[in-house]
PDB file of C-alpha atoms in Angstrom:
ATOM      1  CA  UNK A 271     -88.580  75.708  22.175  1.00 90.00           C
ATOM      2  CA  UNK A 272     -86.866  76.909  18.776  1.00 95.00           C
ATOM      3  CA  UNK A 273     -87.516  79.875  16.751  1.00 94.00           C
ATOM      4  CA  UNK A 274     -85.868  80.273  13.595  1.00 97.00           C
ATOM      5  CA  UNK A 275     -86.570  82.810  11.475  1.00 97.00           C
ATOM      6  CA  UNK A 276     -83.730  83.456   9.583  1.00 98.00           C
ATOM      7  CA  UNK A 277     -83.540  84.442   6.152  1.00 98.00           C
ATOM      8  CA  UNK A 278     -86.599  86.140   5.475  1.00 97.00           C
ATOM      9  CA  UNK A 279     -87.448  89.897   4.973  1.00 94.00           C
ATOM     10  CA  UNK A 280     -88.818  90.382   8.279  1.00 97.00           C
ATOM     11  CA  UNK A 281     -89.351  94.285   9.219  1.00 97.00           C
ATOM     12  CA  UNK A 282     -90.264  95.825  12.176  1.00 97.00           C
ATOM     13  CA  UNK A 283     -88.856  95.974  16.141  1.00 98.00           C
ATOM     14  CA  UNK A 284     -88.349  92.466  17.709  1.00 97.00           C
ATOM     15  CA  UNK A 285     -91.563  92.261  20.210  1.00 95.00           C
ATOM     16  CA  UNK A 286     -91.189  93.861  23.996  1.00 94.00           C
ATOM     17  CA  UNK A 287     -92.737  90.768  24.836  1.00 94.00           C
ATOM     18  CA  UNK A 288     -90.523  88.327  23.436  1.00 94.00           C
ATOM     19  CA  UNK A 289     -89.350  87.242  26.998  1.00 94.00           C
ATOM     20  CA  UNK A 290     -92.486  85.978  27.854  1.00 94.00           C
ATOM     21  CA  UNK A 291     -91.967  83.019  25.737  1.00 93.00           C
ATOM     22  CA  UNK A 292     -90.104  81.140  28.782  1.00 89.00           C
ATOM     23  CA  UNK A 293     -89.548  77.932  27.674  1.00 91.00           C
ATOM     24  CA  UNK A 294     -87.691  79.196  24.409  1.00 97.00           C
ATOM     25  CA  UNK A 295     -83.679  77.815  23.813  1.00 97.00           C
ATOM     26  CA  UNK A 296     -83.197  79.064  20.789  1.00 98.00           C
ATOM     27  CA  UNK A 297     -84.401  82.489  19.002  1.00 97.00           C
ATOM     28  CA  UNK A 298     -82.499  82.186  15.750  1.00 98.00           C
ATOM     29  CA  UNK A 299     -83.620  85.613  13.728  1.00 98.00           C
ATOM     30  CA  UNK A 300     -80.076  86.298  11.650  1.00 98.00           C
ATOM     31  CA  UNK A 301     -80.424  87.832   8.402  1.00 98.00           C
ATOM     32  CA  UNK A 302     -83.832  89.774   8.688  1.00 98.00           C
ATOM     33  CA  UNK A 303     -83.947  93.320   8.204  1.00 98.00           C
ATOM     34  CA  UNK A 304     -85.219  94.132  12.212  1.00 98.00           C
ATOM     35  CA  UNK A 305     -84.697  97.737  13.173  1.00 98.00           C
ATOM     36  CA  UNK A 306     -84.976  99.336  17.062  1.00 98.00           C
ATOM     37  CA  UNK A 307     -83.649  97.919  20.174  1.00 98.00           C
ATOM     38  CA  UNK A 308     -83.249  94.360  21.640  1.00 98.00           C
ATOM     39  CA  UNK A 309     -85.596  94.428  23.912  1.00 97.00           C
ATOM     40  CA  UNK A 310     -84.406  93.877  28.044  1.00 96.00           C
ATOM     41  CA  UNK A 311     -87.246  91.402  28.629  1.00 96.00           C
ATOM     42  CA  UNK A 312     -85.211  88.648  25.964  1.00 97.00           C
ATOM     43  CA  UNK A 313     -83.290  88.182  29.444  1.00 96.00           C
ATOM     44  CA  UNK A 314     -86.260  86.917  31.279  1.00 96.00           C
ATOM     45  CA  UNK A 315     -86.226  83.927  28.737  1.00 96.00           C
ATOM     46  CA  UNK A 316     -84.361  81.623  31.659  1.00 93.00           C
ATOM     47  CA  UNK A 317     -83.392  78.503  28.876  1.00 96.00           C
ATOM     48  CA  UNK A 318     -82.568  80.703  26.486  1.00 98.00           C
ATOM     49  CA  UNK A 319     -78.767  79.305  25.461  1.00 98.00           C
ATOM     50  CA  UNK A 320     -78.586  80.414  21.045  1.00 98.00           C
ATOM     51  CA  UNK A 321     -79.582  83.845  20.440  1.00 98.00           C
ATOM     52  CA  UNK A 322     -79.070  85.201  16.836  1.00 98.00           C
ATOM     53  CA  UNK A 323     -79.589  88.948  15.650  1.00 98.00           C
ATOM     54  CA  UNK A 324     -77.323  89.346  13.468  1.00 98.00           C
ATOM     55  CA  UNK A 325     -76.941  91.104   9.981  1.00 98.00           C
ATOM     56  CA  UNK A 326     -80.314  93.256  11.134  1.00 98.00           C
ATOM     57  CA  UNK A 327     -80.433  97.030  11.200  1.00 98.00           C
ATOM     58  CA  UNK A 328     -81.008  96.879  14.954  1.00 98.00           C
ATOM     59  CA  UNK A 329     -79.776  99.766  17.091  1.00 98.00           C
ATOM     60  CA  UNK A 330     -79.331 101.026  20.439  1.00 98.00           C
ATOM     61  CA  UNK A 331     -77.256  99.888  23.142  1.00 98.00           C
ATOM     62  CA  UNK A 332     -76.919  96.065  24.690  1.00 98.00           C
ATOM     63  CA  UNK A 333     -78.896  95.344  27.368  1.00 97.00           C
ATOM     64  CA  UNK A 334     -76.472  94.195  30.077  1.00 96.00           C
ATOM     65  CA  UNK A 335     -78.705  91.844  31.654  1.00 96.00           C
ATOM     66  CA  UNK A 336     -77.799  89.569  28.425  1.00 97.00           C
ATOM     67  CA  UNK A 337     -74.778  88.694  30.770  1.00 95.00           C
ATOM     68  CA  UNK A 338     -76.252  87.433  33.258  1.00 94.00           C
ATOM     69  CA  UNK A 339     -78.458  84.842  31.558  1.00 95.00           C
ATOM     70  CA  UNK A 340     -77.929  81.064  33.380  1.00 93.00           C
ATOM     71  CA  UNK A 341     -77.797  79.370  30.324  1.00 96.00           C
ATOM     72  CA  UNK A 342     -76.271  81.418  27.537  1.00 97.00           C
ATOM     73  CA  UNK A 343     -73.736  80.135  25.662  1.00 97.00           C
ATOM     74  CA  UNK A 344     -74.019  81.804  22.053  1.00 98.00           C
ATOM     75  CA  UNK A 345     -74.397  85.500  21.725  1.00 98.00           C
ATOM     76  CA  UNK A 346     -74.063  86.998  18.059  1.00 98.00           C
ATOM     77  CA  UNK A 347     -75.029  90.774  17.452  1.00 98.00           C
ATOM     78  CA  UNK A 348     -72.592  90.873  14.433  1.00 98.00           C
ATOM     79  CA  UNK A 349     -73.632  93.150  11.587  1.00 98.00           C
ATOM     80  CA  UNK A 350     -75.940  95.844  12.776  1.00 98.00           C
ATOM     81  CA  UNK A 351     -76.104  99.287  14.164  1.00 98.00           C
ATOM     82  CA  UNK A 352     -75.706  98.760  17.648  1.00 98.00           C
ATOM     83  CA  UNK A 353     -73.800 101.473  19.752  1.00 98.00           C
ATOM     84  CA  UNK A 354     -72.659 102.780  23.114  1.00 98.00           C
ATOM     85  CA  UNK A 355     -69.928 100.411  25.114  1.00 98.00           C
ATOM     86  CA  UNK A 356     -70.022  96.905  25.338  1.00 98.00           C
ATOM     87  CA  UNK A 357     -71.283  95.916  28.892  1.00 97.00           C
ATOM     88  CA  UNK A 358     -68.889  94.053  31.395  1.00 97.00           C
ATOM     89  CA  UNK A 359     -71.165  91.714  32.604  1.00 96.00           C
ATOM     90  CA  UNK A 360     -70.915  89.734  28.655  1.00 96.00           C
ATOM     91  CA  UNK A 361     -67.038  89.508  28.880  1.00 94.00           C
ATOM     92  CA  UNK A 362     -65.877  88.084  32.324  1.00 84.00           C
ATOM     93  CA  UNK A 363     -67.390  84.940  34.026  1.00 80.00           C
ATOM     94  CA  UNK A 364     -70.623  84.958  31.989  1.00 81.00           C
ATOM     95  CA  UNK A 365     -70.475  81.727  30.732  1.00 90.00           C
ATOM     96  CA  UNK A 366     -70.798  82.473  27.291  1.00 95.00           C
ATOM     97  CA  UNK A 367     -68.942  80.562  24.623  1.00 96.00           C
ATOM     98  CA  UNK A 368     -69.266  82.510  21.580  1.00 98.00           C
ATOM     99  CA  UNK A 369     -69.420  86.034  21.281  1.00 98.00           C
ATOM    100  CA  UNK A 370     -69.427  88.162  18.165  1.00 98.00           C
ATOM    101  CA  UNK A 371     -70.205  91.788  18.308  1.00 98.00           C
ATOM    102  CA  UNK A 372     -68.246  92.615  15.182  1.00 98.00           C
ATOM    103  CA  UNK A 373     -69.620  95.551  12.185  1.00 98.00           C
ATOM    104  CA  UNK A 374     -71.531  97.373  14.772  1.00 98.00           C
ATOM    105  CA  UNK A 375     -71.159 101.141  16.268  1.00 98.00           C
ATOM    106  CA  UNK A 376     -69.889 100.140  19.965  1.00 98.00           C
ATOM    107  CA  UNK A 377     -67.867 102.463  21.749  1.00 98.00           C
ATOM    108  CA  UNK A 378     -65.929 102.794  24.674  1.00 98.00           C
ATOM    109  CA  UNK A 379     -63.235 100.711  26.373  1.00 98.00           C
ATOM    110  CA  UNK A 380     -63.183  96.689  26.345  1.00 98.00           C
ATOM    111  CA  UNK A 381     -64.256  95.833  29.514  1.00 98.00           C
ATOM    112  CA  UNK A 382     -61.093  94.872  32.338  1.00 97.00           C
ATOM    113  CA  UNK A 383     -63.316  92.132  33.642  1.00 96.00           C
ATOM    114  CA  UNK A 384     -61.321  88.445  32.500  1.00 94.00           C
ATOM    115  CA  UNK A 385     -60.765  86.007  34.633  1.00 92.00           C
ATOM    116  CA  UNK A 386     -59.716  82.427  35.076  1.00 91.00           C
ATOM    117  CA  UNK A 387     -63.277  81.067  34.467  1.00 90.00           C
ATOM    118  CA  UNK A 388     -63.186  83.108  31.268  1.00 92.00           C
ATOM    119  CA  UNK A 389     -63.752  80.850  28.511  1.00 92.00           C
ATOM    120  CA  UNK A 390     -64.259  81.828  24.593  1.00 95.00           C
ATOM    121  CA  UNK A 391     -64.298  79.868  21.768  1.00 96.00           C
ATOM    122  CA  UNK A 392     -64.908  82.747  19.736  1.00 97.00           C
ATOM    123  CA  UNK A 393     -64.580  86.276  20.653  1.00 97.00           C
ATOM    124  CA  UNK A 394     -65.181  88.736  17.834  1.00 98.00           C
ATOM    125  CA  UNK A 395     -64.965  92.737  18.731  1.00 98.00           C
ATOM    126  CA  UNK A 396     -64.043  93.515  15.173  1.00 98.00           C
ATOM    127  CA  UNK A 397     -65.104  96.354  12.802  1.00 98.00           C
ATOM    128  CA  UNK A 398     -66.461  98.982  16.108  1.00 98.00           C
ATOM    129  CA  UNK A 399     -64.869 102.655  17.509  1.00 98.00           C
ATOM    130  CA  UNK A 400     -63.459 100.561  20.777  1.00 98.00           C
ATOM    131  CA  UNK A 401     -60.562 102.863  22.024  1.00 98.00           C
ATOM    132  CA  UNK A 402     -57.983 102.360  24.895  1.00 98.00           C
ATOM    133  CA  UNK A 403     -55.994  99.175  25.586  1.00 97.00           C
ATOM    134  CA  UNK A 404     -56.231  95.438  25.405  1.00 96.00           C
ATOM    135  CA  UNK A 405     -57.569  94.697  28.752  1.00 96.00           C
ATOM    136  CA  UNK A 406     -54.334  93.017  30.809  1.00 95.00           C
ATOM    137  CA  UNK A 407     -57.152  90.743  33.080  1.00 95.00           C
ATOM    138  CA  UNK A 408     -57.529  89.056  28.986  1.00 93.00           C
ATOM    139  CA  UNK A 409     -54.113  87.248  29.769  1.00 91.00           C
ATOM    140  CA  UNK A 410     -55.742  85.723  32.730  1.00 91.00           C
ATOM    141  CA  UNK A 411     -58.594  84.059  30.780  1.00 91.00           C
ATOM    142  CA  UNK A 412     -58.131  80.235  30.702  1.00 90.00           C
ATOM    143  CA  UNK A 413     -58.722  79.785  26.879  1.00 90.00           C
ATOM    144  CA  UNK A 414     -59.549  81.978  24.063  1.00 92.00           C
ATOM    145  CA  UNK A 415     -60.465  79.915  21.025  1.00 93.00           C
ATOM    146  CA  UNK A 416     -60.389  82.767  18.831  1.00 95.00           C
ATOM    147  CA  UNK A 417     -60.325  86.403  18.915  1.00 96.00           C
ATOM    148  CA  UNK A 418     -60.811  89.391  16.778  1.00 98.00           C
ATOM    149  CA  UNK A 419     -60.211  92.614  18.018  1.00 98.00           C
ATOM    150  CA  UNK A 420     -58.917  94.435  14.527  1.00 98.00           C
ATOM    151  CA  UNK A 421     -59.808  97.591  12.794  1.00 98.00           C
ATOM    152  CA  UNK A 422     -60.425  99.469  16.065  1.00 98.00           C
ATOM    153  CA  UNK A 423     -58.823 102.209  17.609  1.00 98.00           C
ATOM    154  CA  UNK A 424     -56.985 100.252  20.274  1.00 98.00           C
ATOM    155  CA  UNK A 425     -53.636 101.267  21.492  1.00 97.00           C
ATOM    156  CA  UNK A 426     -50.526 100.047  23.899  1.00 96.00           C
ATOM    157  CA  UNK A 427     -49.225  96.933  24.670  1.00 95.00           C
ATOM    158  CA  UNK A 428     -50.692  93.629  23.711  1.00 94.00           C
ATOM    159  CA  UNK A 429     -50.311  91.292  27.002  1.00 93.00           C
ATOM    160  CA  UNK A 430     -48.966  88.458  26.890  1.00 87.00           C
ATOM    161  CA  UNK A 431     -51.227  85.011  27.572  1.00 85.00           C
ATOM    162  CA  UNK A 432     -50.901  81.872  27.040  1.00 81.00           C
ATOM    163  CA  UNK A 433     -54.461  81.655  26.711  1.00 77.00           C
ATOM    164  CA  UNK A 434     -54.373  83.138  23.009  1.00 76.00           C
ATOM    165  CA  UNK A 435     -50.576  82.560  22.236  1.00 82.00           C
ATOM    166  CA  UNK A 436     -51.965  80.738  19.053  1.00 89.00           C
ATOM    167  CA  UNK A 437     -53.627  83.886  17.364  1.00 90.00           C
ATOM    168  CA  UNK A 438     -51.731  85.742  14.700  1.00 92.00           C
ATOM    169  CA  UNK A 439     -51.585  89.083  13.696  1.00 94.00           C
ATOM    170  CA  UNK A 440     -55.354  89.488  12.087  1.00 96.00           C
ATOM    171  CA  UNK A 441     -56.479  89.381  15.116  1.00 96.00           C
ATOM    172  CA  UNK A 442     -55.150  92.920  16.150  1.00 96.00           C
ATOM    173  CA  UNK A 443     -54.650  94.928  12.601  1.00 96.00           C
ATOM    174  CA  UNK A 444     -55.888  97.921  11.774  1.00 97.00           C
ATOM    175  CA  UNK A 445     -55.631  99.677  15.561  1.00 97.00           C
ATOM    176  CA  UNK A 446     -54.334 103.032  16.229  1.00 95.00           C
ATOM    177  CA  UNK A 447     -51.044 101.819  18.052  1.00 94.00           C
ATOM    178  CA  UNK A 448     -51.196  98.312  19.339  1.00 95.00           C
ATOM    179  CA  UNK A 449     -47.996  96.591  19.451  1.00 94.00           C
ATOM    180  CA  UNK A 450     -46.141  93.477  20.543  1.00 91.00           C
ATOM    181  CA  UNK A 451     -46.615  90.056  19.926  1.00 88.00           C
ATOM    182  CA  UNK A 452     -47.662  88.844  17.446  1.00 92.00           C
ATOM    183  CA  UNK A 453     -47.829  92.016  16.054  1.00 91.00           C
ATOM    184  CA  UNK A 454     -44.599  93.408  13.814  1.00 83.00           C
ATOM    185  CA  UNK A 455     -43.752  96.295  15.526  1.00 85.00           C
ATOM    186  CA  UNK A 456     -42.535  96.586  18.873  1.00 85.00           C
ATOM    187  CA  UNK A 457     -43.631  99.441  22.011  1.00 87.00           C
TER     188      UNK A 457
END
């Protein structure tokens, strides 16, 4: 029911058949050195809730079905190659909990998909090539724990919400042009 494989010098492409192991909640493989994609079938893993690949050397895009997953609640893809754009289906109603794509290669625009079922207690987009504009559904999300969204190249406005009115600046620095609260400069 738990793999955990972390810390280790494991090589090589995570198995296509990974999501055959059904009955699996947690596939902890963090701090490996696992290159290649993550394979589609890890979303056929139905109690899967912890999944950990990050600080790998993992590329490709994210499979979207990761989104859709019943019972994921913990996401974290932080610290790998990973590119293209992040897909919607991780960001609005997923019920996710923590989500850290940070220090990868994703491109693209964040995802307009927040709601008021949209519920982070850590949302970490730090460190990629996002471009455009803070999403304005992100100031209908109920809570947002914490959020990164810095060195980027995000630009415009930052809404207003009470559902992050507690971050500070850090969480939006280094961007091309954001600005607003509680950034320094104004639009």
């Amino acid at each position: 029911m738990h793999l955990d494989l972390s810390n280790n010098r494991l090589s090589g492409e995570i198995p296509a058949d990974l999501g055959k192991l059904s009955m699996m909640s947690r596939a902890l493989l963090s701090r490996n050195q696992l290159t290649g994609p993550i394979p589609s079938s890890v979303a056929n893993i139905y109690r899967l809730a912890d999944l950990d690949l990050s600080m790998n050397k993992i590329s490709g895009p994210i499979p979207a079905q990761l989104g859709k997953m019943p019972v994921l609640s913990t996401l974290k893809l932080d610290s790998n190659q990973i590119s293209g754009t992040i897909p919607a289906s991780l960001l609005g109603d997923s019920g996710l909990n923590i989500l850290n794509l940070s220090r990868n290669s994703l491109e693209g625009y964040i995802p307009d998909v927040f709601g008021p079922k949209t519920y982070f207690a850590a949302l970490d987009l730090s460190y990629n090539n996002l471009k455009g504009s803070v999403p304005k559904s992100i100031s209908s999300a109920r809570y947002i724990g914490h959020m990164d969204l810095s060195h980027n190249h995000l630009c415009g406005r930052i809404p207003d919400s009470a559902a992050f009115d507690h971050l500070d600046a850090s969480s939006f620095i280094a961007n091309d042009c954001l600005c607003g609260w509680p950034l320094q400069t104004t639009c």
